[in-house]
C-alpha cells in the first residue's frame, strides 16, 4: 500500500496533473493496482456552461492517470520526485489502446498495470482500468521514455522556463 | 473550403486544456487547428514544477479536438466517442512559447471513423516547425 504522500516521493507530478491517488497492491518490478477517484470538482470540469450535460472524464486524462500508475512500477527502484534532480518521464508512444464506457464523476478508477519490459532509458507497460468491475480502458502498449532534464533545458528558451517557474511560485 | 471558424473561448466539454484548441479551417473529413501553449496554462504548474513541459496526452487532446472538427460535417446522430488510440508516436518535446499546429483527416471505417493527425510545434519567436507527434484515433457513434 502506498498513499498519496508516498506517491509524491516517487513521482514529480503535482496538482493539477497528479492523477493517481494511492497504490492498493504491488509486486515490485512486475505489476500493481492503483486507484484514482474521479470527481466533478477537478479542473477539467471548470467553466462548463450549465447546459453542458456531458461530464465524461476526458479520455486523455484517463490515459494519463493509468500511465502514472504504470510509471510507479519503474519509480519504485528509482524515485523521481524532482525532474530537475533526476529524469523526466515522457510519453514515447502508445499502441492499441481501447476505451470502454465513458467514465463519470463519482466513480473510482482501478488501474492495473504490468511492466512488460524495462530498458535503461525507457519502459514498456500494459494493462487496463476498471470502474465497478467493468473495463473502461485496455492498454496493449505504452512506452515511457526517461530523459535527463538537462537535455531539454538547452533546447527550451530559458526565459519561458523561468517564467513558468516564477508562475508556479516554486524555487527552481 | 469553408472560412476559418471563429470560435470564442468556450468549454462545452471537459478537457485538460485551459486555452481552447482553435479550429482554423474545417471541411468534410479534414480540419486544421492551432493551440498556443502559454506559460500560464494551468496544468503546467504540475507538469512539472520547475520544468514545464506539455504532456503527451495533451498532444493527443489537440489531435482529438481537431479530429472532432474533421467529423463535424457528418453530423453523426448521438455522441461521437473516442473508441481507441490505434497508435501515437511522440517525436519531440513541446514547451511554453510553442504553438501546436494540428492537421487531422478522417475516413469512414466499420462502426465509425479513423482519424489521422500530424502535429508540429513552432516557437513564437520564429524558427522552423518541428514535427512533435503522429496520432491515429478511432471514433464510434452512439449513446455513451
mmCIF file of N, CA and C in Angstrom, chain B residues 2-124:
data_model
loop_
_atom_site.group_PDB
_atom_site.id
_atom_site.type_symbol
_atom_site.label_atom_id
_atom_site.label_comp_id
_atom_site.label_asym_id
_atom_site.label_seq_id
_atom_site.Cartn_x
_atom_site.Cartn_y
_atom_site.Cartn_z
ATOM 1 N N UNK B 2 -14.432 26.043 -46.351
ATOM 2 C CA UNK B 2 -15.168 26.980 -45.502
ATOM 3 C C UNK B 2 -14.205 28.056 -45.020
ATOM 4 N N UNK B 3 -14.773 29.145 -44.571
ATOM 5 C CA UNK B 3 -13.938 30.187 -43.983
ATOM 6 C C UNK B 3 -13.393 29.706 -42.644
ATOM 7 N N UNK B 4 -12.293 30.262 -42.207
ATOM 8 C CA UNK B 4 -11.787 29.872 -40.879
ATOM 9 C C UNK B 4 -12.857 30.059 -39.819
ATOM 10 N N UNK B 5 -12.983 29.123 -38.935
ATOM 11 C CA UNK B 5 -14.020 29.183 -37.908
ATOM 12 C C UNK B 5 -13.565 30.105 -36.798
ATOM 13 N N UNK B 6 -14.386 31.067 -36.467
ATOM 14 C CA UNK B 6 -14.053 31.975 -35.376
ATOM 15 C C UNK B 6 -14.735 31.458 -34.126
ATOM 16 N N UNK B 7 -14.021 30.679 -33.339
ATOM 17 C CA UNK B 7 -14.667 30.145 -32.147
ATOM 18 C C UNK B 7 -14.222 30.925 -30.926
ATOM 19 N N UNK B 8 -15.180 31.531 -30.220
ATOM 20 C CA UNK B 8 -14.838 32.236 -28.985
ATOM 21 C C UNK B 8 -14.402 31.242 -27.916
ATOM 22 N N UNK B 9 -13.818 31.731 -26.862
ATOM 23 C CA UNK B 9 -13.390 30.858 -25.782
ATOM 24 C C UNK B 9 -14.620 30.166 -25.209
ATOM 25 N N UNK B 10 -14.660 28.860 -25.287
ATOM 26 C CA UNK B 10 -15.792 28.124 -24.723
ATOM 27 C C UNK B 10 -15.337 26.731 -24.350
ATOM 28 N N UNK B 11 -15.878 26.220 -23.320
ATOM 29 C CA UNK B 11 -15.610 24.865 -22.909
ATOM 30 C C UNK B 11 -16.966 24.170 -22.832
ATOM 31 N N UNK B 12 -17.335 23.472 -23.849
ATOM 32 C CA UNK B 12 -18.609 22.758 -23.784
ATOM 33 C C UNK B 12 -18.416 21.292 -23.430
ATOM 34 N N UNK B 13 -17.173 20.879 -23.326
ATOM 35 C CA UNK B 13 -16.876 19.527 -22.902
ATOM 36 C C UNK B 13 -15.708 19.579 -21.928
ATOM 37 N N UNK B 14 -15.654 18.639 -21.003
ATOM 38 C CA UNK B 14 -14.497 18.596 -20.105
ATOM 39 C C UNK B 14 -13.207 18.410 -20.888
ATOM 40 N N UNK B 15 -12.148 19.075 -20.470
ATOM 41 C CA UNK B 15 -10.873 18.999 -21.170
ATOM 42 C C UNK B 15 -9.762 19.392 -20.217
ATOM 43 N N UNK B 16 -8.565 18.831 -20.380
ATOM 44 C CA UNK B 16 -7.449 19.263 -19.530
ATOM 45 C C UNK B 16 -6.906 20.642 -19.884
ATOM 46 N N UNK B 17 -7.285 21.191 -21.048
ATOM 47 C CA UNK B 17 -6.691 22.433 -21.523
ATOM 48 C C UNK B 17 -7.511 23.641 -21.102
ATOM 49 N N UNK B 18 -6.807 24.667 -20.598
ATOM 50 C CA UNK B 18 -7.488 25.912 -20.228
ATOM 51 C C UNK B 18 -7.762 26.746 -21.463
ATOM 52 N N UNK B 19 -6.743 26.884 -22.307
ATOM 53 C CA UNK B 19 -6.904 27.573 -23.578
ATOM 54 C C UNK B 19 -7.563 26.609 -24.564
ATOM 55 N N UNK B 20 -8.561 27.075 -25.319
ATOM 56 C CA UNK B 20 -9.178 26.151 -26.267
ATOM 57 C C UNK B 20 -8.287 25.893 -27.475
ATOM 58 N N UNK B 21 -8.449 24.703 -28.050
ATOM 59 C CA UNK B 21 -7.842 24.410 -29.341
ATOM 60 C C UNK B 21 -8.633 25.189 -30.393
ATOM 61 N N UNK B 22 -7.958 26.010 -31.169
ATOM 62 C CA UNK B 22 -8.641 26.865 -32.125
ATOM 63 C C UNK B 22 -8.678 26.193 -33.500
ATOM 64 N N UNK B 23 -9.889 25.945 -33.987
ATOM 65 C CA UNK B 23 -10.034 25.353 -35.319
ATOM 66 C C UNK B 23 -9.848 26.450 -36.350
ATOM 67 N N UNK B 24 -8.816 26.312 -37.164
ATOM 68 C CA UNK B 24 -8.508 27.345 -38.156
ATOM 69 C C UNK B 24 -9.263 27.112 -39.453
ATOM 70 N N UNK B 25 -9.526 25.847 -39.770
ATOM 71 C CA UNK B 25 -10.189 25.517 -41.023
ATOM 72 C C UNK B 25 -10.761 24.121 -40.876
ATOM 73 N N UNK B 26 -11.963 23.932 -41.391
ATOM 74 C CA UNK B 26 -12.510 22.568 -41.390
ATOM 75 C C UNK B 26 -13.391 22.371 -42.601
ATOM 76 N N UNK B 27 -13.200 21.233 -43.240
ATOM 77 C CA UNK B 27 -14.034 20.818 -44.366
ATOM 78 C C UNK B 27 -14.464 19.393 -44.070
ATOM 79 N N UNK B 28 -15.170 18.785 -44.986
ATOM 80 C CA UNK B 28 -15.570 17.405 -44.756
ATOM 81 C C UNK B 28 -14.318 16.539 -44.650
ATOM 82 N N UNK B 29 -14.156 15.918 -43.505
ATOM 83 C CA UNK B 29 -13.092 14.936 -43.263
ATOM 84 C C UNK B 29 -11.702 15.530 -43.099
ATOM 85 N N UNK B 30 -11.618 16.861 -42.919
ATOM 86 C CA UNK B 30 -10.291 17.440 -42.689
ATOM 87 C C UNK B 30 -10.425 18.680 -41.826
ATOM 88 N N UNK B 31 -9.510 18.878 -40.916
ATOM 89 C CA UNK B 31 -9.508 20.093 -40.108
ATOM 90 C C UNK B 31 -8.084 20.421 -39.711
ATOM 91 N N UNK B 32 -7.862 21.717 -39.488
ATOM 92 C CA UNK B 32 -6.563 22.233 -39.083
ATOM 93 C C UNK B 32 -6.783 23.103 -37.853
ATOM 94 N N UNK B 33 -5.905 23.005 -36.884
ATOM 95 C CA UNK B 33 -6.081 23.778 -35.649
ATOM 96 C C UNK B 33 -4.748 24.311 -35.165
ATOM 97 N N UNK B 34 -4.848 25.284 -34.266
ATOM 98 C CA UNK B 34 -3.668 25.768 -33.551
ATOM 99 C C UNK B 34 -3.957 25.770 -32.061
ATOM 100 N N UNK B 35 -2.926 25.554 -31.291
ATOM 101 C CA UNK B 35 -3.008 25.647 -29.834
ATOM 102 C C UNK B 35 -1.752 26.335 -29.337
ATOM 103 N N UNK B 36 -1.880 27.573 -28.848
ATOM 104 C CA UNK B 36 -0.699 28.258 -28.307
ATOM 105 C C UNK B 36 -0.478 27.826 -26.856
ATOM 106 N N UNK B 37 0.687 27.268 -26.570
ATOM 107 C CA UNK B 37 0.978 26.844 -25.205
ATOM 108 C C UNK B 37 1.598 28.019 -24.461
ATOM 109 N N UNK B 38 0.765 28.631 -23.611
ATOM 110 C CA UNK B 38 1.222 29.760 -22.820
ATOM 111 C C UNK B 38 1.774 29.251 -21.501
ATOM 112 N N UNK B 39 2.732 29.984 -20.954
ATOM 113 C CA UNK B 39 3.304 29.557 -19.675
ATOM 114 C C UNK B 39 2.282 29.584 -18.551
ATOM 115 N N UNK B 40 1.155 30.272 -18.754
ATOM 116 C CA UNK B 40 0.119 30.334 -17.718
ATOM 117 C C UNK B 40 -0.875 29.179 -17.803
ATOM 118 N N UNK B 41 -0.706 28.276 -18.763
ATOM 119 C CA UNK B 41 -1.600 27.113 -18.852
ATOM 120 C C UNK B 41 -1.553 26.356 -17.524
ATOM 121 N N UNK B 42 -2.729 26.191 -16.908
ATOM 122 C CA UNK B 42 -2.811 25.704 -15.526
ATOM 123 C C UNK B 42 -2.074 24.380 -15.317
ATOM 124 N N UNK B 43 -2.235 23.438 -16.234
ATOM 125 C CA UNK B 43 -1.689 22.108 -15.994
ATOM 126 C C UNK B 43 -0.168 22.105 -15.905
ATOM 127 N N UNK B 44 0.481 23.137 -16.452
ATOM 128 C CA UNK B 44 1.941 23.176 -16.432
ATOM 129 C C UNK B 44 2.502 23.314 -15.015
ATOM 130 N N UNK B 45 1.714 23.893 -14.096
ATOM 131 C CA UNK B 45 2.238 24.058 -12.740
ATOM 132 C C UNK B 45 2.525 22.706 -12.096
ATOM 133 N N UNK B 46 1.854 21.660 -12.565
ATOM 134 C CA UNK B 46 2.078 20.340 -12.003
ATOM 135 C C UNK B 46 2.794 19.390 -12.943
ATOM 136 N N UNK B 47 3.217 19.880 -14.098
ATOM 137 C CA UNK B 47 3.848 19.005 -15.089
ATOM 138 C C UNK B 47 4.911 19.744 -15.846
ATOM 139 N N UNK B 48 6.105 19.930 -15.192
ATOM 140 C CA UNK B 48 6.352 19.549 -13.810
ATOM 141 C C UNK B 48 6.804 20.802 -13.055
ATOM 142 N N UNK B 49 6.713 20.841 -11.758
ATOM 143 C CA UNK B 49 7.188 22.011 -11.006
ATOM 144 C C UNK B 49 8.639 22.324 -11.335
ATOM 145 N N UNK B 50 8.866 23.565 -11.771
ATOM 146 C CA UNK B 50 10.210 23.976 -12.135
ATOM 147 C C UNK B 50 10.621 23.560 -13.527
ATOM 148 N N UNK B 51 9.808 22.745 -14.205
ATOM 149 C CA UNK B 51 10.172 22.270 -15.539
ATOM 150 C C UNK B 51 8.897 22.043 -16.332
ATOM 151 N N UNK B 52 8.317 23.115 -16.854
ATOM 152 C CA UNK B 52 7.052 22.962 -17.576
ATOM 153 C C UNK B 52 7.256 22.338 -18.947
ATOM 154 N N UNK B 53 6.556 21.253 -19.188
ATOM 155 C CA UNK B 53 6.636 20.572 -20.477
ATOM 156 C C UNK B 53 5.255 20.008 -20.786
ATOM 157 N N UNK B 54 4.809 20.187 -22.012
ATOM 158 C CA UNK B 54 3.448 19.821 -22.405
ATOM 159 C C UNK B 54 3.293 18.305 -22.364
ATOM 160 N N UNK B 55 2.304 17.786 -21.633
ATOM 161 C CA UNK B 55 2.135 16.332 -21.569
ATOM 162 C C UNK B 55 1.798 15.729 -22.935
ATOM 163 N N UNK B 56 2.298 14.553 -23.178
ATOM 164 C CA UNK B 56 1.983 13.854 -24.418
ATOM 165 C C UNK B 56 0.494 13.655 -24.594
ATOM 166 N N UNK B 57 -0.223 13.364 -23.511
ATOM 167 C CA UNK B 57 -1.665 13.165 -23.644
ATOM 168 C C UNK B 57 -2.362 14.445 -24.082
ATOM 169 N N UNK B 58 -1.762 15.595 -23.819
ATOM 170 C CA UNK B 58 -2.363 16.857 -24.270
ATOM 171 C C UNK B 58 -2.140 17.067 -25.762
ATOM 172 N N UNK B 59 -1.078 16.501 -26.297
ATOM 173 C CA UNK B 59 -0.946 16.482 -27.764
ATOM 174 C C UNK B 59 -2.060 15.610 -28.345
ATOM 175 N N UNK B 60 -2.356 14.499 -27.694
ATOM 176 C CA UNK B 60 -3.484 13.668 -28.126
ATOM 177 C C UNK B 60 -4.787 14.461 -28.014
ATOM 178 N N UNK B 61 -4.914 15.280 -26.978
ATOM 179 C CA UNK B 61 -6.108 16.123 -26.824
ATOM 180 C C UNK B 61 -6.234 17.096 -28.004
ATOM 181 N N UNK B 62 -5.115 17.689 -28.424
ATOM 182 C CA UNK B 62 -5.135 18.568 -29.606
ATOM 183 C C UNK B 62 -5.588 17.784 -30.841
ATOM 184 N N UNK B 63 -5.061 16.572 -30.982
ATOM 185 C CA UNK B 63 -5.469 15.734 -32.110
ATOM 186 C C UNK B 63 -6.960 15.415 -32.020
ATOM 187 N N UNK B 64 -7.439 15.109 -30.830
ATOM 188 C CA UNK B 64 -8.842 14.762 -30.587
ATOM 189 C C UNK B 64 -9.759 15.919 -30.962
ATOM 190 N N UNK B 65 -9.449 17.129 -30.482
ATOM 191 C CA UNK B 65 -10.308 18.278 -30.769
ATOM 192 C C UNK B 65 -10.333 18.556 -32.268
ATOM 193 N N UNK B 66 -9.193 18.397 -32.917
ATOM 194 C CA UNK B 66 -9.124 18.653 -34.355
ATOM 195 C C UNK B 66 -9.872 17.566 -35.118
ATOM 196 N N UNK B 67 -9.738 16.330 -34.671
ATOM 197 C CA UNK B 67 -10.455 15.221 -35.306
ATOM 198 C C UNK B 67 -11.968 15.424 -35.210
ATOM 199 N N UNK B 68 -12.447 15.885 -34.069
ATOM 200 C CA UNK B 68 -13.889 16.134 -33.915
ATOM 201 C C UNK B 68 -14.361 17.178 -34.920
ATOM 202 N N UNK B 69 -13.529 18.183 -35.173
ATOM 203 C CA UNK B 69 -13.891 19.193 -36.168
ATOM 204 C C UNK B 69 -13.929 18.577 -37.571
ATOM 205 N N UNK B 70 -13.005 17.658 -37.845
ATOM 206 C CA UNK B 70 -12.988 16.994 -39.147
ATOM 207 C C UNK B 70 -14.252 16.144 -39.342
ATOM 208 N N UNK B 71 -14.810 15.665 -38.234
ATOM 209 C CA UNK B 71 -16.003 14.811 -38.302
ATOM 210 C C UNK B 71 -17.304 15.602 -38.248
ATOM 211 N N UNK B 72 -17.194 16.915 -37.953
ATOM 212 C CA UNK B 72 -18.405 17.680 -37.635
ATOM 213 C C UNK B 72 -19.419 17.675 -38.768
ATOM 214 N N UNK B 73 -18.954 17.734 -40.013
ATOM 215 C CA UNK B 73 -19.890 17.814 -41.138
ATOM 216 C C UNK B 73 -20.689 16.542 -41.323
ATOM 217 N N UNK B 74 -20.242 15.442 -40.736
ATOM 218 C CA UNK B 74 -21.016 14.207 -40.837
ATOM 219 C C UNK B 74 -22.263 14.271 -39.973
ATOM 220 N N UNK B 75 -22.292 15.238 -39.010
ATOM 221 C CA UNK B 75 -23.426 15.396 -38.099
ATOM 222 C C UNK B 75 -23.921 14.031 -37.606
ATOM 223 N N UNK B 76 -23.046 13.303 -36.950
ATOM 224 C CA UNK B 76 -23.448 11.968 -36.509
ATOM 225 C C UNK B 76 -24.555 12.022 -35.487
ATOM 226 N N UNK B 77 -25.486 11.091 -35.562
ATOM 227 C CA UNK B 77 -26.556 11.013 -34.578
ATOM 228 C C UNK B 77 -25.976 10.575 -33.249
ATOM 229 N N UNK B 78 -26.381 11.217 -32.179
ATOM 230 C CA UNK B 78 -25.836 10.871 -30.875
ATOM 231 C C UNK B 78 -24.419 11.375 -30.735
ATOM 232 N N UNK B 79 -23.777 10.976 -29.708
ATOM 233 C CA UNK B 79 -22.447 11.496 -29.438
ATOM 234 C C UNK B 79 -21.392 10.699 -30.196
ATOM 235 N N UNK B 80 -20.284 11.368 -30.451
ATOM 236 C CA UNK B 80 -19.116 10.722 -31.035
ATOM 237 C C UNK B 80 -18.128 10.495 -29.907
ATOM 238 N N UNK B 81 -17.678 9.277 -29.720
ATOM 239 C CA UNK B 81 -16.761 8.947 -28.631
ATOM 240 C C UNK B 81 -15.450 8.426 -29.170
ATOM 241 N N UNK B 82 -14.366 8.776 -28.498
ATOM 242 C CA UNK B 82 -13.076 8.197 -28.835
ATOM 243 C C UNK B 82 -13.121 6.721 -28.447
ATOM 244 N N UNK B 83 -12.988 5.861 -29.409
ATOM 245 C CA UNK B 83 -13.042 4.421 -29.148
ATOM 246 C C UNK B 83 -11.663 3.837 -28.913
ATOM 247 N N UNK B 84 -10.643 4.414 -29.550
ATOM 248 C CA UNK B 84 -9.316 3.826 -29.438
ATOM 249 C C UNK B 84 -8.250 4.805 -29.885
ATOM 250 N N UNK B 85 -7.063 4.622 -29.322
ATOM 251 C CA UNK B 85 -5.862 5.197 -29.906
ATOM 252 C C UNK B 85 -5.165 4.017 -30.561
ATOM 253 N N UNK B 86 -5.224 3.983 -31.893
ATOM 254 C CA UNK B 86 -4.595 2.861 -32.582
ATOM 255 C C UNK B 86 -3.081 2.967 -32.456
ATOM 256 N N UNK B 87 -2.581 4.193 -32.595
ATOM 257 C CA UNK B 87 -1.153 4.399 -32.383
ATOM 258 C C UNK B 87 -0.884 5.868 -32.119
ATOM 259 N N UNK B 88 0.186 6.133 -31.399
ATOM 260 C CA UNK B 88 0.652 7.501 -31.180
ATOM 261 C C UNK B 88 2.158 7.437 -31.032
ATOM 262 N N UNK B 89 2.816 8.284 -31.753
ATOM 263 C CA UNK B 89 4.264 8.401 -31.629
ATOM 264 C C UNK B 89 4.586 9.837 -31.241
ATOM 265 N N UNK B 90 5.372 9.999 -30.201
ATOM 266 C CA UNK B 90 5.744 11.326 -29.725
ATOM 267 C C UNK B 90 7.193 11.564 -30.120
ATOM 268 N N UNK B 91 7.395 12.632 -30.883
ATOM 269 C CA UNK B 91 8.668 12.799 -31.587
ATOM 270 C C UNK B 91 9.563 13.873 -30.979
ATOM 271 N N UNK B 92 9.015 14.697 -30.094
ATOM 272 C CA UNK B 92 9.830 15.757 -29.527
ATOM 273 C C UNK B 92 9.053 16.525 -28.477
ATOM 274 N N UNK B 93 9.737 17.248 -27.611
ATOM 275 C CA UNK B 93 9.065 17.974 -26.532
ATOM 276 C C UNK B 93 8.408 19.251 -27.026
ATOM 277 N N UNK B 94 7.421 19.692 -26.260
ATOM 278 C CA UNK B 94 6.730 20.946 -26.523
ATOM 279 C C UNK B 94 6.756 21.768 -25.244
ATOM 280 N N UNK B 95 7.197 23.018 -25.364
ATOM 281 C CA UNK B 95 7.398 23.884 -24.202
ATOM 282 C C UNK B 95 6.550 25.134 -24.292
ATOM 283 N N UNK B 96 6.371 25.844 -23.163
ATOM 284 C CA UNK B 96 5.671 27.138 -23.231
ATOM 285 C C UNK B 96 6.335 28.042 -24.260
ATOM 286 N N UNK B 97 5.507 28.761 -25.018
ATOM 287 C CA UNK B 97 6.026 29.581 -26.112
ATOM 288 C C UNK B 97 5.873 28.902 -27.449
ATOM 289 N N UNK B 98 5.622 27.602 -27.444
ATOM 290 C CA UNK B 98 5.348 26.874 -28.688
ATOM 291 C C UNK B 98 3.872 27.016 -29.050
ATOM 292 N N UNK B 99 3.576 26.990 -30.338
ATOM 293 C CA UNK B 99 2.210 26.806 -30.822
ATOM 294 C C UNK B 99 2.150 25.458 -31.505
ATOM 295 N N UNK B 100 1.158 24.652 -31.117
ATOM 296 C CA UNK B 100 0.976 23.333 -31.712
ATOM 297 C C UNK B 100 0.040 23.469 -32.901
ATOM 298 N N UNK B 101 0.504 23.044 -34.071
ATOM 299 C CA UNK B 101 -0.302 23.037 -35.294
ATOM 300 C C UNK B 101 -0.713 21.596 -35.573
ATOM 301 N N UNK B 102 -1.999 21.369 -35.707
ATOM 302 C CA UNK B 102 -2.508 20.018 -35.918
ATOM 303 C C UNK B 102 -3.309 19.960 -37.205
ATOM 304 N N UNK B 103 -3.054 18.918 -37.982
ATOM 305 C CA UNK B 103 -3.892 18.628 -39.143
ATOM 306 C C UNK B 103 -4.463 17.235 -38.961
ATOM 307 N N UNK B 104 -5.791 17.126 -39.081
ATOM 308 C CA UNK B 104 -6.448 15.832 -38.920
ATOM 309 C C UNK B 104 -7.303 15.519 -40.134
ATOM 310 N N UNK B 105 -7.261 14.265 -40.556
ATOM 311 C CA UNK B 105 -8.116 13.792 -41.635
ATOM 312 C C UNK B 105 -8.904 12.588 -41.144
ATOM 313 N N UNK B 106 -10.074 12.388 -41.723
ATOM 314 C CA UNK B 106 -10.956 11.320 -41.268
ATOM 315 C C UNK B 106 -11.352 10.423 -42.432
ATOM 316 N N UNK B 107 -11.531 9.148 -42.132
ATOM 317 C CA UNK B 107 -12.074 8.200 -43.111
ATOM 318 C C UNK B 107 -13.061 7.295 -42.390
ATOM 319 N N UNK B 108 -14.135 6.946 -43.106
ATOM 320 C CA UNK B 108 -15.137 6.065 -42.524
ATOM 321 C C UNK B 108 -14.579 4.659 -42.424
ATOM 322 N N UNK B 109 -14.811 4.019 -41.291
ATOM 323 C CA UNK B 109 -14.463 2.610 -41.109
ATOM 324 C C UNK B 109 -15.665 1.923 -40.467
ATOM 325 N N UNK B 110 -15.609 0.619 -40.377
ATOM 326 C CA UNK B 110 -16.703 -0.140 -39.806
ATOM 327 C C UNK B 110 -16.973 0.322 -38.385
ATOM 328 N N UNK B 111 -18.179 0.827 -38.119
ATOM 329 C CA UNK B 111 -18.538 1.241 -36.766
ATOM 330 C C UNK B 111 -18.203 2.679 -36.432
ATOM 331 N N UNK B 112 -17.595 3.410 -37.347
ATOM 332 C CA UNK B 112 -17.282 4.802 -37.028
ATOM 333 C C UNK B 112 -16.275 5.389 -37.990
ATOM 334 N N UNK B 113 -15.246 6.015 -37.428
ATOM 335 C CA UNK B 113 -14.236 6.681 -38.251
ATOM 336 C C UNK B 113 -12.844 6.438 -37.694
ATOM 337 N N UNK B 114 -11.880 6.536 -38.603
ATOM 338 C CA UNK B 114 -10.480 6.577 -38.215
ATOM 339 C C UNK B 114 -9.980 7.971 -38.550
ATOM 340 N N UNK B 115 -9.275 8.595 -37.620
ATOM 341 C CA UNK B 115 -8.724 9.937 -37.849
ATOM 342 C C UNK B 115 -7.222 9.884 -37.660
ATOM 343 N N UNK B 116 -6.539 10.449 -38.618
ATOM 344 C CA UNK B 116 -5.083 10.545 -38.547
ATOM 345 C C UNK B 116 -4.710 11.998 -38.314
ATOM 346 N N UNK B 117 -3.795 12.224 -37.399
ATOM 347 C CA UNK B 117 -3.395 13.601 -37.090
ATOM 348 C C UNK B 117 -1.882 13.700 -37.079
ATOM 349 N N UNK B 118 -1.394 14.798 -37.645
ATOM 350 C CA UNK B 118 0.014 15.126 -37.580
ATOM 351 C C UNK B 118 0.120 16.444 -36.814
ATOM 352 N N UNK B 119 1.038 16.476 -35.846
ATOM 353 C CA UNK B 119 1.183 17.650 -35.004
ATOM 354 C C UNK B 119 2.605 18.184 -35.104
ATOM 355 N N UNK B 120 2.707 19.495 -35.246
ATOM 356 C CA UNK B 120 4.001 20.155 -35.314
ATOM 357 C C UNK B 120 3.982 21.340 -34.359
ATOM 358 N N UNK B 121 5.163 21.712 -33.888
ATOM 359 C CA UNK B 121 5.270 22.841 -32.965
ATOM 360 C C UNK B 121 6.161 23.907 -33.572
ATOM 361 N N UNK B 122 5.800 25.141 -33.268
ATOM 362 C CA UNK B 122 6.541 26.281 -33.800
ATOM 363 C C UNK B 122 6.706 27.291 -32.669
ATOM 364 N N UNK B 123 7.906 27.798 -32.486
ATOM 365 C CA UNK B 123 8.119 28.744 -31.400
ATOM 366 C C UNK B 123 7.584 30.125 -31.793
ATOM 367 N N UNK B 124 7.134 30.866 -30.793
ATOM 368 C CA UNK B 124 6.524 32.164 -31.051
ATOM 369 C C UNK B 124 7.532 33.157 -31.606
#
